[in-house]
Structures are given as C-alpha cells and as structure tokens.
Coordinates of C-alpha atoms in Angstrom, one line a residue:
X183 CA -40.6 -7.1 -0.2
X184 CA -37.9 -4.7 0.3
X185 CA -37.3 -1.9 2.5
X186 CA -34.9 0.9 2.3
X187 CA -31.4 0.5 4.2
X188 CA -29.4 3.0 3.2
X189 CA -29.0 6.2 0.6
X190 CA -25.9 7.3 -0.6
X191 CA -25.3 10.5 -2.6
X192 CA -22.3 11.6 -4.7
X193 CA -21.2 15.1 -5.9
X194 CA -25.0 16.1 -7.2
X195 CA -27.8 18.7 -6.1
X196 CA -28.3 22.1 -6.0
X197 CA -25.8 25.1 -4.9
X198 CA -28.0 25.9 -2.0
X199 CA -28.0 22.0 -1.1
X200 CA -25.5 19.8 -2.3
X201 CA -24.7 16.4 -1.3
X202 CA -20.6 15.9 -1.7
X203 CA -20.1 12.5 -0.7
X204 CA -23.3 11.4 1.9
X205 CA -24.7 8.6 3.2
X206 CA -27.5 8.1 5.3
X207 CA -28.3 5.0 7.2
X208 CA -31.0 3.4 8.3
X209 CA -29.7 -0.4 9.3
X210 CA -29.8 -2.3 12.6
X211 CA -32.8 -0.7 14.7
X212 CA -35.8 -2.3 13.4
X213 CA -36.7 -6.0 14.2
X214 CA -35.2 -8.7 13.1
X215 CA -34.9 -10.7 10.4
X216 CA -37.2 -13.7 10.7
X217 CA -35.4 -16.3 8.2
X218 CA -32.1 -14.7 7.5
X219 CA -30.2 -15.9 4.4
X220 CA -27.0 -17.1 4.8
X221 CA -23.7 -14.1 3.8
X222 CA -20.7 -13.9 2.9
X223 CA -18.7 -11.2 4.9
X224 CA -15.7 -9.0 3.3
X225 CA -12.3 -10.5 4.0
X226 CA -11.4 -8.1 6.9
X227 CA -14.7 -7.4 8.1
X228 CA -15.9 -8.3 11.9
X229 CA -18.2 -11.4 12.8
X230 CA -21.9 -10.7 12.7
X231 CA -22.8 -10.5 16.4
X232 CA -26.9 -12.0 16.6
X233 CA -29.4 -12.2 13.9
X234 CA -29.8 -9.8 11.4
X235 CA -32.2 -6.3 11.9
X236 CA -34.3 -4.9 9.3
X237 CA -33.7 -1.2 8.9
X238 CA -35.7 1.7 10.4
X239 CA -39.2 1.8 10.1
X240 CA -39.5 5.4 9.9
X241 CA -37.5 8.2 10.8
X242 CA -37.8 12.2 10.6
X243 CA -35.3 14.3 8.6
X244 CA -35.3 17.6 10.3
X245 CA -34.0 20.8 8.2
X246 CA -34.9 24.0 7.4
X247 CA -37.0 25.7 4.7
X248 CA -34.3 25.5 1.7
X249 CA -32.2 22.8 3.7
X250 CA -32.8 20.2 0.8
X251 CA -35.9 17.8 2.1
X252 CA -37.5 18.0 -1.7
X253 CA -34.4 17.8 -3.3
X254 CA -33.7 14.6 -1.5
X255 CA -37.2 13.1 -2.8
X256 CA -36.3 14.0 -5.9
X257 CA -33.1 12.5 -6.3
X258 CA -34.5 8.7 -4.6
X259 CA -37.9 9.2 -6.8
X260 CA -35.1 9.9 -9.7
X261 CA -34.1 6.0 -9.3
X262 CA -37.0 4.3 -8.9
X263 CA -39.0 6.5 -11.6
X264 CA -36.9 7.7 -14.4
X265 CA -38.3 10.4 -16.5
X266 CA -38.5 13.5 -16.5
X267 CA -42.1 13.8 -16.2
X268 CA -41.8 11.6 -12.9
X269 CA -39.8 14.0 -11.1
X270 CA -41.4 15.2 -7.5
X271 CA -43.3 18.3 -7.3
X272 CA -44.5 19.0 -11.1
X273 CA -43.3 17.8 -14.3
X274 CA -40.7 20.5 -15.1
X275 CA -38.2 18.9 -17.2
X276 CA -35.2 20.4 -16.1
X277 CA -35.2 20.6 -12.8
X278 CA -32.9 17.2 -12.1
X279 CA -30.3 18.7 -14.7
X280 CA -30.3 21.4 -12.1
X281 CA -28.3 19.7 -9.8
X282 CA -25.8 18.5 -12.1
X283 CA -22.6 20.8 -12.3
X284 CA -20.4 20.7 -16.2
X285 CA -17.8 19.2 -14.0
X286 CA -20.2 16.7 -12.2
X287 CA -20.7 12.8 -12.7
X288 CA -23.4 12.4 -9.6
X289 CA -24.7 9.3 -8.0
X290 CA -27.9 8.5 -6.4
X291 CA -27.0 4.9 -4.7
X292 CA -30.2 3.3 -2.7
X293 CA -29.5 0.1 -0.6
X294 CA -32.3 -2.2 -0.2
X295 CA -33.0 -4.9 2.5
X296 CA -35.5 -8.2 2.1
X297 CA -37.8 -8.0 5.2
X298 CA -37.8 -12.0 5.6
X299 CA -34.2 -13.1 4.1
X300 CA -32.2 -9.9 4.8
X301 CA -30.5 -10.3 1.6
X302 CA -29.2 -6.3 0.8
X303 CA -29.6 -5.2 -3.3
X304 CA -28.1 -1.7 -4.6
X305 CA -29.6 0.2 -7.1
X306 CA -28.3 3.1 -8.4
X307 CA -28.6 5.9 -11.4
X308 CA -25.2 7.7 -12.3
X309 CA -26.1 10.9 -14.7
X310 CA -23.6 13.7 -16.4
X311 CA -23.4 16.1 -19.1
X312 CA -21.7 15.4 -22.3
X313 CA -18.8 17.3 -23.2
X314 CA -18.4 18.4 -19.8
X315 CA -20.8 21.7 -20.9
X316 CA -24.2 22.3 -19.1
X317 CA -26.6 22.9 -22.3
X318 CA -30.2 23.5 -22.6
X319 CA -30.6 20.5 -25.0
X320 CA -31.8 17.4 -22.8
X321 CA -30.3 15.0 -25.1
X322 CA -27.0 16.4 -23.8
X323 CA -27.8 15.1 -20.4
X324 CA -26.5 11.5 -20.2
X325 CA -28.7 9.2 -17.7
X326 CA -28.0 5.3 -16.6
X327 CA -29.4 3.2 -14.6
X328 CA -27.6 0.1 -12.4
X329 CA -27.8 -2.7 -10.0
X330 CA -26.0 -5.4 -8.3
X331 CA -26.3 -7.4 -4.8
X332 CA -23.4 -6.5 -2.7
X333 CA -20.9 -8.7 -1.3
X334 CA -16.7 -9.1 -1.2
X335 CA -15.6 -7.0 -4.4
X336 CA -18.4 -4.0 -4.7
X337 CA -21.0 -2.6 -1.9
X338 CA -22.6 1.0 -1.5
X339 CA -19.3 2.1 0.4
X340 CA -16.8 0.8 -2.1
X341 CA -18.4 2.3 -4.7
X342 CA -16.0 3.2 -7.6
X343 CA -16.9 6.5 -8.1
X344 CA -13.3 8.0 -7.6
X345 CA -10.1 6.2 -9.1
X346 CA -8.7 5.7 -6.1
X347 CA -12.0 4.1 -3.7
X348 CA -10.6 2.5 0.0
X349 CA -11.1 -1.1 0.1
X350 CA -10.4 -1.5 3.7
X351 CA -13.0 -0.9 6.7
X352 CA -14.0 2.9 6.6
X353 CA -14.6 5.3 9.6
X354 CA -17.9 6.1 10.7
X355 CA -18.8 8.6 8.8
X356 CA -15.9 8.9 6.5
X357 CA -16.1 8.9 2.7
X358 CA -14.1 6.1 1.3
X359 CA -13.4 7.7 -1.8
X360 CA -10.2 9.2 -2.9
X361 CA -8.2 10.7 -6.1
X362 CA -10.1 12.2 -8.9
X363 CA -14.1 11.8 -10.0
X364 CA -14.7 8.9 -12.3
X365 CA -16.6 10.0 -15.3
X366 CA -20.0 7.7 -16.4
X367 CA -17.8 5.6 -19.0
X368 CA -15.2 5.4 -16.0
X369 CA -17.3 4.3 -13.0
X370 CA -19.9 1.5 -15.9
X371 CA -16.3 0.1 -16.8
X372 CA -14.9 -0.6 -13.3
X373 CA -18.8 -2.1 -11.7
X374 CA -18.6 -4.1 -15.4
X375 CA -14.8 -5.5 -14.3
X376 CA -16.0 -6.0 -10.7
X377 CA -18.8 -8.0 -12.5
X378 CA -16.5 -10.1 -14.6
X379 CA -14.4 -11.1 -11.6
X380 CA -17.1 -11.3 -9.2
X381 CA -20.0 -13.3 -10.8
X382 CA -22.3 -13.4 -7.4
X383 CA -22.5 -9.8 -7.7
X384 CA -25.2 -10.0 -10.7
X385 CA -24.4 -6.5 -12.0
X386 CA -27.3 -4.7 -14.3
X387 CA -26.8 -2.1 -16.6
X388 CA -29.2 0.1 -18.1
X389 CA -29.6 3.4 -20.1
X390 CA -33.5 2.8 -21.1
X391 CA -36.1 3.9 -19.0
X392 CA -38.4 0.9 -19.7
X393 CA -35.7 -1.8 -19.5
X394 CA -35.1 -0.4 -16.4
X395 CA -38.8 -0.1 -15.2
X396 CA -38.6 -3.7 -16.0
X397 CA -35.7 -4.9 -14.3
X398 CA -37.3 -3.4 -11.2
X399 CA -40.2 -5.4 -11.7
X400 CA -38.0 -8.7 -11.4
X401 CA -36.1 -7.6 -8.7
X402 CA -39.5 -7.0 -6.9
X403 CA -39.2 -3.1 -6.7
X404 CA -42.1 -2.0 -8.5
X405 CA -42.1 1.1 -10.1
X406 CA -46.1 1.6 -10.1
X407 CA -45.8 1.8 -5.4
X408 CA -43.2 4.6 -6.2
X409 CA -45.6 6.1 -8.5
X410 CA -48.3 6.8 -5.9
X411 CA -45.8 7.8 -3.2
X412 CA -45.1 10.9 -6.5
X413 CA -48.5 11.4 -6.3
X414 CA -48.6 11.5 -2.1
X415 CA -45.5 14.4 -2.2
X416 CA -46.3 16.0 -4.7
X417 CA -47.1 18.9 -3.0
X418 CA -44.8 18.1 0.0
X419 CA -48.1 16.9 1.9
X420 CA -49.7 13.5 3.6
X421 CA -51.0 10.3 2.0
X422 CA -54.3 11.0 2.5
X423 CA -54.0 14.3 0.3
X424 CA -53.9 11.3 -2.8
X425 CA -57.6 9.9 -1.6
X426 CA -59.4 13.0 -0.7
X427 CA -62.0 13.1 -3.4
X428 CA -65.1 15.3 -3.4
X429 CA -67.4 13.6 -5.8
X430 CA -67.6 10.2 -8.4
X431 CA -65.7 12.4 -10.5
X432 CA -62.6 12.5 -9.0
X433 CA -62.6 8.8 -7.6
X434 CA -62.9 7.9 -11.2
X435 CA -60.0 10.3 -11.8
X436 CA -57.9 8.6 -9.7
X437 CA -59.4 4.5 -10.4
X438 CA -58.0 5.2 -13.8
X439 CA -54.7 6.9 -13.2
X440 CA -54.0 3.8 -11.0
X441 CA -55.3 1.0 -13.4
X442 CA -54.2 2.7 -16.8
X443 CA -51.3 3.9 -18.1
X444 CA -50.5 7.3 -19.1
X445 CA -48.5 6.7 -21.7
X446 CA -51.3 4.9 -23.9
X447 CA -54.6 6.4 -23.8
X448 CA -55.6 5.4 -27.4
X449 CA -57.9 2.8 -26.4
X450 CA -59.3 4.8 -22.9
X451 CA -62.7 6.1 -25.3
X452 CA -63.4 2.2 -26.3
X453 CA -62.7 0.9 -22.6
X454 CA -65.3 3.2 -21.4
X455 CA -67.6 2.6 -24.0
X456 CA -67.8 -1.4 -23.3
X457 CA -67.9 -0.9 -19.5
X458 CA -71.1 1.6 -20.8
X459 CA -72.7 -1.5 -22.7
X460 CA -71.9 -4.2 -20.0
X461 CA -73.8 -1.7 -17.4
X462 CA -76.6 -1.3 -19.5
X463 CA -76.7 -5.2 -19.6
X464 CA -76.3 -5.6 -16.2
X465 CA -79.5 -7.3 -15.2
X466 CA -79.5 -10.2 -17.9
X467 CA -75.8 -10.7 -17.6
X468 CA -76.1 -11.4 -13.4
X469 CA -78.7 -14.1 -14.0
X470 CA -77.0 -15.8 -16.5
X471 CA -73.7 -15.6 -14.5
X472 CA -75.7 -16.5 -11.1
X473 CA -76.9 -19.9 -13.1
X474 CA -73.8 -20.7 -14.7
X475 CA -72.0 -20.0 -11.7
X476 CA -74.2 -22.6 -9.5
X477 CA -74.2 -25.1 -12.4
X478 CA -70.1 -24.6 -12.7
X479 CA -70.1 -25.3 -9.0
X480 CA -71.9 -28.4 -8.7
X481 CA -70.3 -29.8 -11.7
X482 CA -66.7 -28.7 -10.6
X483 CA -67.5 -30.4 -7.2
X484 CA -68.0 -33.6 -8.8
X485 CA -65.3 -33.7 -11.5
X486 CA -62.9 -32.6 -8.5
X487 CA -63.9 -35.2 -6.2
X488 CA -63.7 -37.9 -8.8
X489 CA -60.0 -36.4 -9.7
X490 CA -59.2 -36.5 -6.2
X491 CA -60.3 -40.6 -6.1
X492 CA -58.1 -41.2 -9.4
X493 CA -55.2 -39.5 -7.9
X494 CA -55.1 -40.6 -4.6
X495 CA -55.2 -44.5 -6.0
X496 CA -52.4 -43.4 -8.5
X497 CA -50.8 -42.0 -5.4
X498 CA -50.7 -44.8 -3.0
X499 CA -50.1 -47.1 -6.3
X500 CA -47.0 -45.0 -7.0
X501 CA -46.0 -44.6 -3.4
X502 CA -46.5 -48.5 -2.6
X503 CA -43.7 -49.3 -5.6
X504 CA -41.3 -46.1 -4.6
X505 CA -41.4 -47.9 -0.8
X506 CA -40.0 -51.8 -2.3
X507 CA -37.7 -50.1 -4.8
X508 CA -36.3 -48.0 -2.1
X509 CA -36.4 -51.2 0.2
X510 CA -34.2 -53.0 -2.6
X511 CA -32.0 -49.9 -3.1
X512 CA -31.4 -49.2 0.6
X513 CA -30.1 -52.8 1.1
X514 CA -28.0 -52.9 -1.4
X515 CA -26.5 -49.8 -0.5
X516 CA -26.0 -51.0 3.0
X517 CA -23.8 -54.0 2.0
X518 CA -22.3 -51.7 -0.7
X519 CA -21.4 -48.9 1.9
X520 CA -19.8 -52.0 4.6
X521 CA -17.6 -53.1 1.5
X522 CA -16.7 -49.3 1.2
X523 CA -16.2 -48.7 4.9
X524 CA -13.6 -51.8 5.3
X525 CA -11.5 -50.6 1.9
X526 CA -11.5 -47.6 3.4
X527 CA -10.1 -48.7 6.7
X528 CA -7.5 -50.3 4.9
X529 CA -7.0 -47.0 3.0
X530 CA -6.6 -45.1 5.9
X531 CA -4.0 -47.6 7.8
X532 CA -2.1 -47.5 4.4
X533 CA -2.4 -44.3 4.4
X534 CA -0.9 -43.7 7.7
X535 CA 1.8 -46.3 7.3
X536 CA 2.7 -44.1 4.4
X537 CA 2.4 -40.8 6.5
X538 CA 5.1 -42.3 9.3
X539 CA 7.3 -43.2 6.3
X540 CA 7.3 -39.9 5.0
X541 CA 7.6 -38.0 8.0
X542 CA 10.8 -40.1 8.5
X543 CA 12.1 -39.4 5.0
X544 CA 11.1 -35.6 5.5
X545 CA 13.3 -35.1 8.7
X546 CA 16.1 -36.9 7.1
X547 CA 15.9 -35.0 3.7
X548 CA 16.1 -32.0 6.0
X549 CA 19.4 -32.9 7.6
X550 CA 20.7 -33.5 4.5
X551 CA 19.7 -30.2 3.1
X552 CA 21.0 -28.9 6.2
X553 CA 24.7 -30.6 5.8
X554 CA 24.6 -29.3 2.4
X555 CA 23.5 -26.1 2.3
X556 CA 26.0 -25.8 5.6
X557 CA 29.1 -27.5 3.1
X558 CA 27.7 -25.4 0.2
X559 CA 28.4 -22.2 2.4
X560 CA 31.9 -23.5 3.6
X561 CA 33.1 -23.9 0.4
X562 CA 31.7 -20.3 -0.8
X563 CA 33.4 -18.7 2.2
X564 CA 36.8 -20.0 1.4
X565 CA 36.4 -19.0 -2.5
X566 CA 35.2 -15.3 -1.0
X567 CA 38.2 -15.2 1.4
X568 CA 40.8 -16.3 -1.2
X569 CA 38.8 -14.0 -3.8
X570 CA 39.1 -11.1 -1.3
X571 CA 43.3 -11.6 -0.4
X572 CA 44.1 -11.5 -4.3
X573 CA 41.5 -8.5 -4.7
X574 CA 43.3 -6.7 -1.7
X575 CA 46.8 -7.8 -3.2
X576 CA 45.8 -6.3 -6.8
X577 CA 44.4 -3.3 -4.7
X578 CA 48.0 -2.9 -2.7
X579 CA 49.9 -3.6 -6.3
X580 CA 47.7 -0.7 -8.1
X581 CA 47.7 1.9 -4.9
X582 CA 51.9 1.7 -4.9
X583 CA 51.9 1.7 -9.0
X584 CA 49.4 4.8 -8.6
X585 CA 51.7 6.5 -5.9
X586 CA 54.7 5.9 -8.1
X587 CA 52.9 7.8 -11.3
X588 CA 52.1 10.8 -8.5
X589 CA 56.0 11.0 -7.5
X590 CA 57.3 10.7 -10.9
X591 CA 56.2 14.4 -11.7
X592 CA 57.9 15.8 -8.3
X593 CA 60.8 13.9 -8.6
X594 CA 61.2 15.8 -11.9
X595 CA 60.1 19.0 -10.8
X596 CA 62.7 18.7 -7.5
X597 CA 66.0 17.8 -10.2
X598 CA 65.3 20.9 -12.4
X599 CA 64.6 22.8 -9.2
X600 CA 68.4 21.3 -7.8
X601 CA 69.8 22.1 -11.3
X602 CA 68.5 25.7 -11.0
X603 CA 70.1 26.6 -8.0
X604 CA 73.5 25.2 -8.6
X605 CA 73.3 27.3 -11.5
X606 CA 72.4 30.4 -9.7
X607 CA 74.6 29.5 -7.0
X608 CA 77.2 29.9 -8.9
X609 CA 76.6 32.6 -10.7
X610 CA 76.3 34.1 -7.2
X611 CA 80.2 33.6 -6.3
X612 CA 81.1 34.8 -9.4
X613 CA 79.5 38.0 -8.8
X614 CA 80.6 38.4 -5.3
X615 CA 84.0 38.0 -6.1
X616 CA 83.5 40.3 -8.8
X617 CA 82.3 43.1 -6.5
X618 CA 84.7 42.0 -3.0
X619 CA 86.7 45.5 -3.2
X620 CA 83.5 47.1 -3.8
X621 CA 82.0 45.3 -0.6
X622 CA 84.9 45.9 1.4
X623 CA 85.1 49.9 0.5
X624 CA 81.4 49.8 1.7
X625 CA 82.0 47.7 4.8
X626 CA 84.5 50.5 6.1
X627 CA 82.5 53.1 4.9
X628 CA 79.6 51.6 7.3
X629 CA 82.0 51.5 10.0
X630 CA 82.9 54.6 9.9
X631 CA 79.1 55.5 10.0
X632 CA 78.6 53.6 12.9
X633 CA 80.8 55.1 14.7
X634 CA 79.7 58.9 13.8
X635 CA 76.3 58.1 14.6
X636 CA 77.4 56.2 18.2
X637 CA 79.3 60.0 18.7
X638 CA 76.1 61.8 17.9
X639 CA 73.7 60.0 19.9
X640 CA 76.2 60.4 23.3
X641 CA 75.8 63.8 22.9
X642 CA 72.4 63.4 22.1
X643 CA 71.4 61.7 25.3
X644 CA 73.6 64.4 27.2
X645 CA 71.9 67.2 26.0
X646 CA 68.8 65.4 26.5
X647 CA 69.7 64.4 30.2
X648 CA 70.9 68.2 30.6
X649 CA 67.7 69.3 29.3
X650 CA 65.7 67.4 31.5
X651 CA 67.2 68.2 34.9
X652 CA 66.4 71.7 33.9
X653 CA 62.7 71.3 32.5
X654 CA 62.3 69.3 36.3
X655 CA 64.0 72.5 38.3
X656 CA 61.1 74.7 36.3
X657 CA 58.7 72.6 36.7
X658 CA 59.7 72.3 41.1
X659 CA 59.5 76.1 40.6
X660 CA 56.0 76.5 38.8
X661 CA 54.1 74.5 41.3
X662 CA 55.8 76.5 44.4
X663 CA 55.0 79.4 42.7
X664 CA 50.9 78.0 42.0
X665 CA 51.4 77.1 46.0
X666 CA 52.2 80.5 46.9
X667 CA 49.7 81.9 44.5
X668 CA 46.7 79.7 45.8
X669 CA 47.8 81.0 49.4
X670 CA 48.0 84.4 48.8
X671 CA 44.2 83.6 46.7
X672 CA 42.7 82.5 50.4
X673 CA 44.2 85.1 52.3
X674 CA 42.9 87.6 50.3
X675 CA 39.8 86.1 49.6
X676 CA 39.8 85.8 53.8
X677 CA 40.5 89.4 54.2
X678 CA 37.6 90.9 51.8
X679 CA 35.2 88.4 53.6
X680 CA 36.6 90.3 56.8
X681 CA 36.4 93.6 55.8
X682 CA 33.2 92.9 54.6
X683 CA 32.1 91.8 57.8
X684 CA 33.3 94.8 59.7
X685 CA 31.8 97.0 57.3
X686 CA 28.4 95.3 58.0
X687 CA 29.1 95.5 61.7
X688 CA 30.6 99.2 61.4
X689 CA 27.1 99.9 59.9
X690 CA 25.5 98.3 62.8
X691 CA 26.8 100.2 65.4
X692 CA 26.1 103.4 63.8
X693 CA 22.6 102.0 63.9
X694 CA 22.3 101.3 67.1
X695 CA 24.3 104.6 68.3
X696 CA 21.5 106.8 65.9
X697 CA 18.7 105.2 67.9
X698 CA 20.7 105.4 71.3
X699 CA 21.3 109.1 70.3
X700 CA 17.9 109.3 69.8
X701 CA 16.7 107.7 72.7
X702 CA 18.8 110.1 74.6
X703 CA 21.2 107.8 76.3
X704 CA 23.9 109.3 74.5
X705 CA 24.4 113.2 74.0
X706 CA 26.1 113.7 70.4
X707 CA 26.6 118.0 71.6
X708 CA 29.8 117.3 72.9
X709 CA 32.8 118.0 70.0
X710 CA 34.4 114.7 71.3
X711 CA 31.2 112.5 70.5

C-alpha cells in the first residue's frame, strides 16, 4: 500500500488559481518505516540520518473561497482517474482544459511512499494543446500519462520540465527549473533518455486511459479507491455523504456502482434477472448446499489427512537423503576449501614478494624519469637560449636595415634642400651687388632721417617739459583758489546761521518787551522808548 508523499505542480490551473512551479510536501512526520528497503542516494546528497518516516497522515490545506482547494482535487483525481467524465465535482468535460493556457505544457507530478518498505514511485500526467491554440475540439487537447521510481538520474525535483532543470541540491522551497518550458514531445524524450541510461528507474509511458488504469493496477495504485474518494468530494463534502442512503433503493444504487462497471451495462438486465431466479430458489438451493457442504467437509477432512501422511513420509524420505548428500558434499568441500586456502597462502606471499619487487622498480623508474625529464629540459633550455641570441641578432640586423630605409628618404630630402640654398644664396649676392649704390643712397637717406627726427623729438620734449611746468603752476593755482572758495562757503554759511539766530532772538525780545509793556513794567509813552 502506498501513501501520498509529495505533489508537485507545473505551469497549469486556472487564472484565479494557478500553480507556476509548486510543490507540497508531506515526508518525514509520520512513523516510521517498519522494514525499510535498502536506497541508493544522489551523488551529492547528505547521509540518511535514522530510519526512514512515512509521510503525513493527514493534514489541512487552509484557503479561501476561490483560493483553489477543488481545483487541487481535480488536478491529483486527474492522475489517478483519467477521463473526462472522472473529473471532481460533475462530469463537465471541459473543465481540466480550463486550466491549460495555448502556451502551457502542465504537470501534475504525485510522489508515492510504500508504508512497509518506504520505497518512493512518481506518477505523473503531462497534458497540452496541439498547435499551441486553445480550441473547443477535445481531440486537440493532448493527454499522457507516466511513471518511474526515483533514484540518481530523475526524481520529482529534477523533473525535466524546462531545458535547463538543476541537478544539484535545491533550496527549500526553490524551483529547480530553469530556461524555457519543454513541450510534451520535449519533456517524453528526455524521461525516455533518462530511461535508457538509467535502467533502475523503470520509466512508463502512456497516452491510453485503460493501459494506464492498468499499469496502476500493477503498481498497486488502484484506480477503483480513487473512484470512491470522486464519489466522497464530489460535492466538496464528508465520506459519510457516499453511505447515507434512505431506503433499499439507494443501497442497491450504490452495491452496483461499486461492483459493476459503468462503462458496460449490457449485461446489468440478465445479472438481475438470475439473482431474481436464484432468490426464488433459495429454499431448495440452501439444503442442497447445507448437505453438500457437510458431505464436502468430511470427505475433504479425510483426503487431507491422508495427503498430509503421504507427504510428510515423502518429506522426511526426501529430507533424510538431502542430509547424507549434504554430509558427502560438505566434506569434500572442506578438504577442497584447505587445498584452496594453502594455494592461496602461497598466492598471497607470491604476491607480496612481487608487490616489494615492484615497489622497488617503481621508485627507481621514477628517478630515472626524473633524470630524464630533468636532462630533457637542460638540453631544451640551451636550444631556446641559442634560438633566442640568433632571433635577437636577426631582430638587431632587421631594426638597423629598417632605420637605414627611414634615413634614406631624409638624407635625400636634406641634399636637395643644401642644393637649394646654395643656389638661392647665390642668387642673393648677385642681387645685392646689383643694388649696393642703391642701398648705400638709402643708408644715408636714413641717416639723415634719423637725425631730423632726433631734432624734432628734443624740441618735442622741451615743449612738452615747458608745458608741463605751466599746466602744474595752474593747477597750484586752481586748488588755492577752491581753498579760498570753500572758506569764504563756511563763512558765509556761518554768518546766515548767525543772522538767523539774532533774528530769532531780535524777535524774542520784542516778545518779551510786548508782554513786559503790557504788564506794565515798562512805560512805551515816553518818545525815547
């Protein structure tokens, strides 16, 4: 019996509830394996630390209405029972090619676990649309169906469903596939390579639904449990929802939905009919079967017993001659095996003679591979030094032939240039003693220049001098006159403020001699007031 270890789904489901790349595990918290089978781990994987644990025994999913809980049914039922009219919750046939985008190739992986042995089997179904188109023609859909027991080369992680899937330990968590989705004819070729090379893994393929129903039957998964776990959800409720019957009627229902199946129901009208005539028969047929049964007893009791006699002589006959032939056999062996045990220690004395021996030879082969290879390089490091002084010769021979070439063209250029100015050198005495008298007029002429313009700027400099002993006499005089000016300002400026002051004072005595007037301290009758 197996038990679910782990689910792993791939780039399929619904918009509102899609499953990229998921995986959830259930291993290592149940109880352990009783008789675990013995495994072979992946290359770099750790060393199993204690016996081996069966997987959960149950666990809640919690999610919200929408969150995908039926959608996950679906998609596990979707494995074990292919068909459309399997699917969870009704028999609509297009509701799994709902969760299948055109650009999809989506995986429903389930890991199993042996409850005794602990042995781990993967079964899978990989589905897509042809033509990369989403049609409303189901035979566009494309469905297959596949198995294999993990182990170094292929597991549920390492799953090729990318071209690029990480080989190495993953992270908790992490998806280990990478690069571009594999399509169906993509991901059977590399599990049918991994097949080839890895024979232990027993890979299946299958794009049949009753092959497959088959092939789950010999692996021990039986379709027909599955079935009545469809029949439990199907309305997202409890198992005993499937055995609440109200009458006969619906227990009979039920007795033949289990025992017969729906695909053939040709023959249901004549099954019912003979159970019909065997009822109404019932009484004759249980005497005859209560006689014959007592009759079949007795007699079965005493063939068996005298069976039993037969074969327990023929047994301690047979057993009697097995124990001297195996007496006879086991002696001989024994001197046999002393013979071999004595070559054998002459073997292996031989045989370490021989090791000693080669040992020796081995370290001297080495020293003489040593003085060789140690000669060998003597010998190439002269050749490379000698090699390297004639390369740098040819290298000094070739830069002072390559300097030469350079020169060559300004050597050239530097004798036309020499030529060129002898030439106009010459021409350049001819012409100034062609043109001496005219030079010499011009010389005197220049002189004479000179010496007028030495006259002007004398007087030009005394004039100037002149000039400025007179502009600094006017200017001495300009700022005694502003002196004088700014004096005569302030003392005029000092007399209005004075006058101005007796005028205010002027104004208050007449004031004051009006009210002393009229205050009568002062008589104004008088002419001399």
């Amino acid at each position: 019996m197996y038990e679910l270890s782990r689910v792993r789904l791939y780039s399929i489901g619904p918009a509102g509830a899609r499953y990229a790349d998921t995986v959830l595990d259930l291993r290592g918290v149940g109880a352990p394996v009783p008789d675990p089978a013995p495994t072979q781990a992946e290359f770099f994987e750790d060393e199993p630390v204690g016996p081996p644990r069966r997987p959960a025994p149950a666990g809640v999913l919690f999610l919200e209405n929408g969150g995908g809980k039926s959608v996950l049914l679906k998609l596990i039922f979707s494995v074990m029972l292919p068909g459309h009219r399997n699917t969870l919750g009704g028999a609509s046939s297009g509701v799994l090619r709902k969760f299948l985008l055109a650009d999809d190739c989506g995986h429903v992986a389930l890991e199993w676990q042996h409850v005794l042995t602990g042995e781990s089997i993967v079964v899978g179904k990989v589905s897509e649309w042809r033509g990369r188109q989403v049609s409303g023609d189901p035979r566009k859909f494309a469905e297959a169906w596949y198995s294999f027991r993990p182990g170094p080369g292929l597991s549920l992680d390492s799953l090729p469903v990318a071209e690029s899937t990480a080989m190495r330990r993953g992270v908790e968590g992490a998806s280990g596939a990478r690069g571009r989705r594999r399509t169906m004819k993509g991901f059977r070729d590399a599990i049918t390579e991994a097949g080839k090379a890895y024979p232990h893994l027993d890979v299946v393929w299958e794009e049949i639904h009753e092959r497959w129903n088959e092939h789950l039957g010999e692996l021990g998964l039986d379709p027909e449990l599955f079935r009545y776990q469809r029949e439990m959800n199907a309305d997202e409720g409890e198992a005993a929802g499937l055995f609440a019957v109200k009458n006969d009627s619906d227990f009979t229902d039920l007795l033949l939905r289990a025992v017969t199946d729906t695909r053939d129901t040709d023959g249901l009208a004549d099954l019912v009919h003979g159970f019909a005539h065997k009822l109404g028969r019932r009484a004759e047929l249980t005497a005859e079967r209560d006689f014959t049964a007592g009759s079949l007893d007795l007699l079965s009791r005493i063939a068996d017993a005298a069976l039993h006699r037969e074969q327990a002589r023929g047994v301690h006959a047979d057993a009697e001659r097995r124990t001297r032939a195996l007496a006879r056999r086991l002696s001989a062996r024994g001197a046999q095996e002393r013979g071999n045990a004595a070559e054998l220690a002459e073997q292996v004395a031989s045989a370490a003679h021989a090791v000693t021996e080669a040992e020796h030879e081995r370290g001297r082969s080495s020293l003489v591979a040593a003085e060789l290879a140690y000669r060998h390089a003597s010998l190439a490091l002269a050749a490379a030094e000698k090699g390297a002084a004639a390369q740098r010769r040819e290298l000094t021979e070739a830069r002072t032939l390559h300097m030469a070439w350079q020169a060559a063209e300004t050597v050239l250029r530097h004798r036309a240039a020499a030529d060129r100015s002898a030439r106009v050198a010459a021409a350049i005495r001819e012409a100034e003693r062609d043109a001496a008298p005219a030079l010499a007029a011009r010389a005197d002429a220049a002189a004479q220049l000179v010496r007028a313009l030495h006259a002007a700027a004398e007087d030009g400099e005394r004039v100037a001098a002149e000039e400025e002993e007179r502009s600094a006499a006017l200017q001495e005089t300009g700022e005694a006159a502003h002196r004088d000016a700014t004096a005569a300002a302030t003392a005029a400026q000092r007399a209005r403020s004075e006058a101005e002051h007796l005028r205010q004072r002027l104004t208050e005595v007449e004031q004051e001699t009006a009210e002393a007037v009229r205050a009568g301290w002062l008589d104004d009758s008088a002419p001399d007031v």
